[in-house]
Amino acid sequence: MLDRAQAPSTEEIREVVMPLAGLEGPLLPMLHALQDTYGLIPEGAVPVLADLLNLGRAEVHGVISFYHDFRDHPTGRHVLKICRAEACQSMGGNALAAATLKKLGVDWHGTTADGAVTVEPIYCLGLCACAPAAMLDGRVVGRLDEDRMGKLLAEVRA
Ligand code: FES
């Protein structure tokens, strides 16, 4: 996990993104590479990318904030994404989300005090037939209820 004290230098950011400079439409691959490397988009990346790709800083910022997957804050060791789209809502997703947040003592985008889990909303995981659904560290899980969610979280908090 990266904190502000460990913010990468301009040179380090350039080292991560430069190999992708020859791609057509390199901004998204560069952002993914940065997030894969640091777990977030470092604060100093916006001017580096804007300069490198001849874009305005606002444009780069706009892309980062448009895609929910990019984040500018560190996460816990595990990321739980709970579906908040319609099919899941109609199957009790809201109540499940509320109970999960309460149990973990966090709000959306929050991280548990032990640093284990960050909870984020997501809007459809393509698992509507098995609603309500969530994704834990990239693994999708359907037909969730409070009990199953508790077991899922116990796995990663043990
Ligand atoms: S609405 Fe939740 S998986 Fe599609």
PDB file of C-alpha atoms and ligand atoms in Angstrom:
ATOM      1  CA  MET A   1       0.000   0.000   0.000  1.00  0.00           C
ATOM      2  CA  LEU A   2       1.246   3.455  -0.859  1.00  0.00           C
ATOM      3  CA  ASP A   3       0.922   6.407   1.466  1.00  0.00           C
ATOM      4  CA  ARG A   4       1.749  10.018   0.813  1.00  0.00           C
ATOM      5  CA  ALA A   5       5.231   9.693   2.316  1.00  0.00           C
ATOM      6  CA  GLN A   6       6.036   7.058  -0.306  1.00  0.00           C
ATOM      7  CA  ALA A   7       4.695   9.062  -3.254  1.00  0.00           C
ATOM      8  CA  PRO A   8       6.671   8.120  -6.352  1.00  0.00           C
ATOM      9  CA  SER A   9       8.850  10.690  -8.042  1.00  0.00           C
ATOM     10  CA  THR A  10       8.207  12.056 -11.518  1.00  0.00           C
ATOM     11  CA  GLU A  11      11.015   9.809 -12.769  1.00  0.00           C
ATOM     12  CA  GLU A  12       9.472   6.714 -11.205  1.00  0.00           C
ATOM     13  CA  ILE A  13       6.092   7.535 -12.726  1.00  0.00           C
ATOM     14  CA  ARG A  14       7.700   8.033 -16.126  1.00  0.00           C
ATOM     15  CA  GLU A  15       9.462   4.675 -15.844  1.00  0.00           C
ATOM     16  CA  VAL A  16       6.097   2.948 -15.368  1.00  0.00           C
ATOM     17  CA  VAL A  17       4.275   4.665 -18.216  1.00  0.00           C
ATOM     18  CA  MET A  18       6.962   5.218 -20.858  1.00  0.00           C
ATOM     19  CA  PRO A  19       6.934   1.631 -22.187  1.00  0.00           C
ATOM     20  CA  LEU A  20       3.285   2.241 -23.158  1.00  0.00           C
ATOM     21  CA  ALA A  21       3.857   5.533 -24.946  1.00  0.00           C
ATOM     22  CA  GLY A  22       3.845   3.910 -28.382  1.00  0.00           C
ATOM     23  CA  LEU A  23       0.357   2.459 -27.998  1.00  0.00           C
ATOM     24  CA  GLU A  24      -2.606   3.944 -29.772  1.00  0.00           C
ATOM     25  CA  GLY A  25      -4.690   5.591 -27.041  1.00  0.00           C
ATOM     26  CA  PRO A  26      -2.097   5.095 -24.298  1.00  0.00           C
ATOM     27  CA  LEU A  27      -3.801   6.996 -21.469  1.00  0.00           C
ATOM     28  CA  LEU A  28      -5.968   4.152 -20.125  1.00  0.00           C
ATOM     29  CA  PRO A  29      -3.184   1.535 -20.312  1.00  0.00           C
ATOM     30  CA  MET A  30      -0.880   3.996 -18.534  1.00  0.00           C
ATOM     31  CA  LEU A  31      -3.425   4.609 -15.776  1.00  0.00           C
ATOM     32  CA  HIS A  32      -3.914   0.860 -15.337  1.00  0.00           C
ATOM     33  CA  ALA A  33      -0.149   0.345 -15.168  1.00  0.00           C
ATOM     34  CA  LEU A  34       0.149   3.027 -12.490  1.00  0.00           C
ATOM     35  CA  GLN A  35      -2.688   1.567 -10.456  1.00  0.00           C
ATOM     36  CA  ASP A  36      -1.250  -1.949 -10.796  1.00  0.00           C
ATOM     37  CA  THR A  37       2.120  -0.671  -9.615  1.00  0.00           C
ATOM     38  CA  TYR A  38       1.058   1.598  -6.772  1.00  0.00           C
ATOM     39  CA  GLY A  39      -2.482   0.454  -5.926  1.00  0.00           C
ATOM     40  CA  LEU A  40      -3.739   3.934  -6.834  1.00  0.00           C
ATOM     41  CA  ILE A  41      -3.103   6.766  -9.264  1.00  0.00           C
ATOM     42  CA  PRO A  42      -0.357   8.792  -7.579  1.00  0.00           C
ATOM     43  CA  GLU A  43      -1.007  12.491  -7.165  1.00  0.00           C
ATOM     44  CA  GLY A  44       2.009  13.393  -9.263  1.00  0.00           C
ATOM     45  CA  ALA A  45       0.835  11.338 -12.244  1.00  0.00           C
ATOM     46  CA  VAL A  46      -1.567  13.901 -13.682  1.00  0.00           C
ATOM     47  CA  PRO A  47       1.048  16.484 -14.758  1.00  0.00           C
ATOM     48  CA  VAL A  48       3.381  13.740 -15.995  1.00  0.00           C
ATOM     49  CA  LEU A  49       0.679  12.156 -18.174  1.00  0.00           C
ATOM     50  CA  ALA A  50      -0.624  15.523 -19.385  1.00  0.00           C
ATOM     51  CA  ASP A  51       2.870  16.547 -20.404  1.00  0.00           C
ATOM     52  CA  LEU A  52       3.726  13.238 -22.024  1.00  0.00           C
ATOM     53  CA  LEU A  53       0.489  12.930 -23.992  1.00  0.00           C
ATOM     54  CA  ASN A  54       0.077  16.608 -24.749  1.00  0.00           C
ATOM     55  CA  LEU A  55      -3.242  16.776 -22.920  1.00  0.00           C
ATOM     56  CA  GLY A  56      -4.647  19.279 -20.456  1.00  0.00           C
ATOM     57  CA  ARG A  57      -4.405  18.329 -16.786  1.00  0.00           C
ATOM     58  CA  ALA A  58      -8.189  18.688 -16.543  1.00  0.00           C
ATOM     59  CA  GLU A  59      -8.585  16.146 -19.339  1.00  0.00           C
ATOM     60  CA  VAL A  60      -6.429  13.605 -17.539  1.00  0.00           C
ATOM     61  CA  HIS A  61      -8.276  14.303 -14.289  1.00  0.00           C
ATOM     62  CA  GLY A  62     -11.594  13.883 -16.107  1.00  0.00           C
ATOM     63  CA  VAL A  63     -10.632  10.423 -17.354  1.00  0.00           C
ATOM     64  CA  ILE A  64      -9.452   9.330 -13.898  1.00  0.00           C
ATOM     65  CA  SER A  65     -12.678  10.429 -12.249  1.00  0.00           C
ATOM     66  CA  PHE A  66     -14.901   9.039 -15.030  1.00  0.00           C
ATOM     67  CA  TYR A  67     -13.712   5.474 -14.492  1.00  0.00           C
ATOM     68  CA  HIS A  68     -14.738   4.270 -11.050  1.00  0.00           C
ATOM     69  CA  ASP A  69     -11.940   1.719 -10.996  1.00  0.00           C
ATOM     70  CA  PHE A  70      -9.223   4.338 -10.766  1.00  0.00           C
ATOM     71  CA  ARG A  71      -8.620   5.622  -7.286  1.00  0.00           C
ATOM     72  CA  ASP A  72      -6.451   8.313  -5.756  1.00  0.00           C
ATOM     73  CA  HIS A  73      -6.508   6.908  -2.245  1.00  0.00           C
ATOM     74  CA  PRO A  74      -4.966   3.704  -0.910  1.00  0.00           C
ATOM     75  CA  THR A  75      -7.219   0.713  -0.292  1.00  0.00           C
ATOM     76  CA  GLY A  76      -7.185  -2.063   2.246  1.00  0.00           C
ATOM     77  CA  ARG A  77      -5.547  -5.413   1.550  1.00  0.00           C
ATOM     78  CA  HIS A  78      -8.830  -6.632   0.024  1.00  0.00           C
ATOM     79  CA  VAL A  79     -11.435  -4.793  -2.021  1.00  0.00           C
ATOM     80  CA  LEU A  80     -15.100  -5.733  -1.759  1.00  0.00           C
ATOM     81  CA  LYS A  81     -17.323  -4.271  -4.464  1.00  0.00           C
ATOM     82  CA  ILE A  82     -21.023  -4.541  -3.762  1.00  0.00           C
ATOM     83  CA  CYS A  83     -23.405  -4.244  -6.698  1.00  0.00           C
ATOM     84  CA  ARG A  84     -25.812  -1.339  -6.399  1.00  0.00           C
ATOM     85  CA  ALA A  85     -27.542  -1.695  -9.760  1.00  0.00           C
ATOM     86  CA  GLU A  86     -31.214  -2.440 -10.294  1.00  0.00           C
ATOM     87  CA  ALA A  87     -31.421  -6.244 -10.329  1.00  0.00           C
ATOM     88  CA  CYS A  88     -29.393  -6.511  -7.156  1.00  0.00           C
ATOM     89  CA  GLN A  89     -31.410  -3.744  -5.515  1.00  0.00           C
ATOM     90  CA  SER A  90     -34.615  -5.589  -6.289  1.00  0.00           C
ATOM     91  CA  MET A  91     -33.238  -8.685  -4.576  1.00  0.00           C
ATOM     92  CA  GLY A  92     -32.322  -6.991  -1.318  1.00  0.00           C
ATOM     93  CA  GLY A  93     -28.961  -5.582  -2.361  1.00  0.00           C
ATOM     94  CA  ASN A  94     -29.494  -2.285  -0.561  1.00  0.00           C
ATOM     95  CA  ALA A  95     -30.215  -3.926   2.766  1.00  0.00           C
ATOM     96  CA  LEU A  96     -27.277  -6.290   2.300  1.00  0.00           C
ATOM     97  CA  ALA A  97     -24.973  -3.362   1.505  1.00  0.00           C
ATOM     98  CA  ALA A  98     -26.208  -1.366   4.494  1.00  0.00           C
ATOM     99  CA  ALA A  99     -25.742  -4.330   6.833  1.00  0.00           C
ATOM    100  CA  THR A 100     -22.270  -5.036   5.459  1.00  0.00           C
ATOM    101  CA  LEU A 101     -21.122  -1.438   5.818  1.00  0.00           C
ATOM    102  CA  LYS A 102     -22.500  -1.311   9.334  1.00  0.00           C
ATOM    103  CA  LYS A 103     -20.840  -4.561  10.310  1.00  0.00           C
ATOM    104  CA  LEU A 104     -17.485  -3.385   8.959  1.00  0.00           C
ATOM    105  CA  GLY A 105     -17.917   0.076  10.476  1.00  0.00           C
ATOM    106  CA  VAL A 106     -17.234   1.904   7.227  1.00  0.00           C
ATOM    107  CA  ASP A 107     -19.016   3.980   4.616  1.00  0.00           C
ATOM    108  CA  TRP A 108     -18.698   3.523   0.835  1.00  0.00           C
ATOM    109  CA  HIS A 109     -15.019   3.769  -0.234  1.00  0.00           C
ATOM    110  CA  GLY A 110     -14.018   3.313   3.395  1.00  0.00           C
ATOM    111  CA  THR A 111     -11.439   0.881   4.741  1.00  0.00           C
ATOM    112  CA  THR A 112     -11.830  -1.123   7.934  1.00  0.00           C
ATOM    113  CA  ALA A 113      -9.735   0.002  10.894  1.00  0.00           C
ATOM    114  CA  ASP A 114      -7.532  -3.096  10.581  1.00  0.00           C
ATOM    115  CA  GLY A 115      -6.742  -2.176   6.976  1.00  0.00           C
ATOM    116  CA  ALA A 116      -8.190  -5.465   5.737  1.00  0.00           C
ATOM    117  CA  VAL A 117     -11.134  -4.466   3.557  1.00  0.00           C
ATOM    118  CA  THR A 118     -12.189  -1.491   1.448  1.00  0.00           C
ATOM    119  CA  VAL A 119     -15.821  -1.421   0.343  1.00  0.00           C
ATOM    120  CA  GLU A 120     -16.751   0.142  -2.966  1.00  0.00           C
ATOM    121  CA  PRO A 121     -19.969   0.315  -4.971  1.00  0.00           C
ATOM    122  CA  ILE A 122     -20.146  -1.175  -8.438  1.00  0.00           C
ATOM    123  CA  TYR A 123     -22.946  -0.957 -10.975  1.00  0.00           C
ATOM    124  CA  CYS A 124     -23.697  -4.425 -12.351  1.00  0.00           C
ATOM    125  CA  LEU A 125     -21.312  -7.319 -12.386  1.00  0.00           C
ATOM    126  CA  GLY A 126     -23.168  -9.192 -15.108  1.00  0.00           C
ATOM    127  CA  LEU A 127     -24.453 -11.582 -12.485  1.00  0.00           C
ATOM    128  CA  CYS A 128     -28.004 -10.212 -12.313  1.00  0.00           C
ATOM    129  CA  ALA A 129     -29.583 -13.682 -12.460  1.00  0.00           C
ATOM    130  CA  CYS A 130     -27.786 -14.477  -9.209  1.00  0.00           C
ATOM    131  CA  ALA A 131     -28.523 -11.182  -7.457  1.00  0.00           C
ATOM    132  CA  PRO A 132     -27.553  -9.785  -5.077  1.00  0.00           C
ATOM    133  CA  ALA A 133     -23.943  -9.982  -6.150  1.00  0.00           C
ATOM    134  CA  ALA A 134     -20.580  -8.655  -5.099  1.00  0.00           C
ATOM    135  CA  MET A 135     -16.943  -9.031  -6.063  1.00  0.00           C
ATOM    136  CA  LEU A 136     -14.137  -9.700  -3.621  1.00  0.00           C
ATOM    137  CA  ASP A 137     -10.640  -9.128  -5.012  1.00  0.00           C
ATOM    138  CA  GLY A 138     -11.893  -9.755  -8.531  1.00  0.00           C
ATOM    139  CA  ARG A 139     -13.895 -12.912  -7.668  1.00  0.00           C
ATOM    140  CA  VAL A 140     -17.613 -12.499  -8.325  1.00  0.00           C
ATOM    141  CA  VAL A 141     -20.038 -14.050  -5.879  1.00  0.00           C
ATOM    142  CA  GLY A 142     -23.796 -14.243  -6.341  1.00  0.00           C
ATOM    143  CA  ARG A 143     -26.870 -15.127  -4.303  1.00  0.00           C
ATOM    144  CA  LEU A 144     -25.466 -13.318  -1.317  1.00  0.00           C
ATOM    145  CA  ASP A 145     -27.211 -12.802   1.960  1.00  0.00           C
ATOM    146  CA  GLU A 146     -25.848 -11.504   5.248  1.00  0.00           C
ATOM    147  CA  ASP A 147     -24.727 -14.955   6.286  1.00  0.00           C
ATOM    148  CA  ARG A 148     -22.820 -15.674   3.076  1.00  0.00           C
ATOM    149  CA  MET A 149     -21.340 -12.173   3.070  1.00  0.00           C
ATOM    150  CA  GLY A 150     -20.159 -12.715   6.644  1.00  0.00           C
ATOM    151  CA  LYS A 151     -18.427 -15.959   5.667  1.00  0.00           C
ATOM    152  CA  LEU A 152     -16.821 -14.281   2.655  1.00  0.00           C
ATOM    153  CA  LEU A 153     -15.454 -11.480   4.792  1.00  0.00           C
ATOM    154  CA  ALA A 154     -14.312 -13.863   7.517  1.00  0.00           C
ATOM    155  CA  GLU A 155     -12.081 -15.543   4.894  1.00  0.00           C
ATOM    156  CA  VAL A 156     -10.124 -12.367   4.261  1.00  0.00           C
ATOM    157  CA  ARG A 157     -10.122 -10.979   7.787  1.00  0.00           C
ATOM    158  CA  ALA A 158      -8.886 -14.174   9.435  1.00  0.00           C
TER     159      ALA A 158
HETATM  160  S1  FES B   1     -27.488  -5.666 -11.186  1.00  0.00           S
HETATM  161 FE1  FES B   1     -26.115  -6.566  -9.802  1.00  0.00          FE
HETATM  162  S2  FES B   1     -25.059  -7.968 -11.038  1.00  0.00           S
HETATM  163 FE2  FES B   1     -26.342  -6.967 -12.440  1.00  0.00          FE
END
